[in-house]
Amino acid sequence: KQGGGSIINISSGTALMAIPNMSAYSSLKRALVGISLTAREELKDDKINVGVVYPYITLTDFEKNTLKAKVQEEEEEWNPEGSGLRPGDTAEYVAEKILEAIESEEAEIYVHDWMKKM
């Protein structure tokens, strides 16, 4: 009715990497990229922009709500800053990148420029 719109799918930086023990997650996020970019081509004549965002580690309580986290409650909480990884991003920062994807209508938005080289 409004003559167009946007669909933004949230993939993951893991779609760009080969990480041991993450094959199922990484593969599904990579498949989402393929679906998104194909839908982008299929829907462009209907003025529906489809894009995909590649977030990095987002600092949320997500892990606390997983079965794995409940089993490991007594263990030290994982801290990306102490793991040699780049620091994670706030949910607000990732939300800004999602808004950027809507406004720019780019096919792919990498939350960090260094992710483009992966």
GROMACS .gro file of C-alpha atoms in nm, residues 6-12 28-40 43 48-55 94 97-98 101-102 106-111:
model
   40
    6SER     CA    1   1.274  -0.217   0.360
    7ILE     CA    2   1.358  -0.557   0.497
    8ILE     CA    3   1.678  -0.572   0.700
    9ASN     CA    4   1.804  -0.914   0.803
   10ILE     CA    5   2.055  -0.952   1.083
   11SER     CA    6   2.335  -1.192   0.999
   12SER     CA    7   2.658  -1.213   1.199
   28LEU     CA    8   2.288  -2.048   0.888
   29LYS     CA    9   2.402  -1.686   0.906
   30ARG     CA   10   2.582  -1.728   0.570
   31ALA     CA   11   2.263  -1.878   0.422
   32LEU     CA   12   2.069  -1.577   0.549
   33VAL     CA   13   2.306  -1.354   0.350
   34GLY     CA   14   2.234  -1.552   0.034
   35ILE     CA   15   1.859  -1.535   0.090
   36SER     CA   16   1.880  -1.162   0.163
   37LEU     CA   17   2.083  -1.072  -0.144
   38THR     CA   18   1.861  -1.286  -0.367
   39ALA     CA   19   1.544  -1.133  -0.221
   40ARG     CA   20   1.700  -0.790  -0.282
   43LEU     CA   21   1.191  -0.745  -0.479
   48ILE     CA   22   1.131  -0.317  -0.150
   49ASN     CA   23   1.489  -0.277  -0.040
   50VAL     CA   24   1.644  -0.583   0.125
   51GLY     CA   25   1.970  -0.551   0.315
   52VAL     CA   26   2.176  -0.749   0.558
   53VAL     CA   27   2.371  -0.629   0.862
   54TYR     CA   28   2.679  -0.807   0.997
   55PRO     CA   29   2.706  -0.732   1.370
   94VAL     CA   30   2.416  -0.207   1.649
   97LYS     CA   31   2.386   0.040   1.208
   98ILE     CA   32   2.049  -0.122   1.136
  101ALA     CA   33   2.101   0.003   0.652
  102ILE     CA   34   1.743   0.125   0.617
  106GLU     CA   35   2.293  -0.056   0.085
  107ALA     CA   36   2.292  -0.431   0.029
  108GLU     CA   37   2.535  -0.504   0.313
  109ILE     CA   38   2.628  -0.309   0.624
  110TYR     CA   39   2.930  -0.419   0.827
  111VAL     CA   40   2.917  -0.293   1.183
   0.00000   0.00000   0.00000
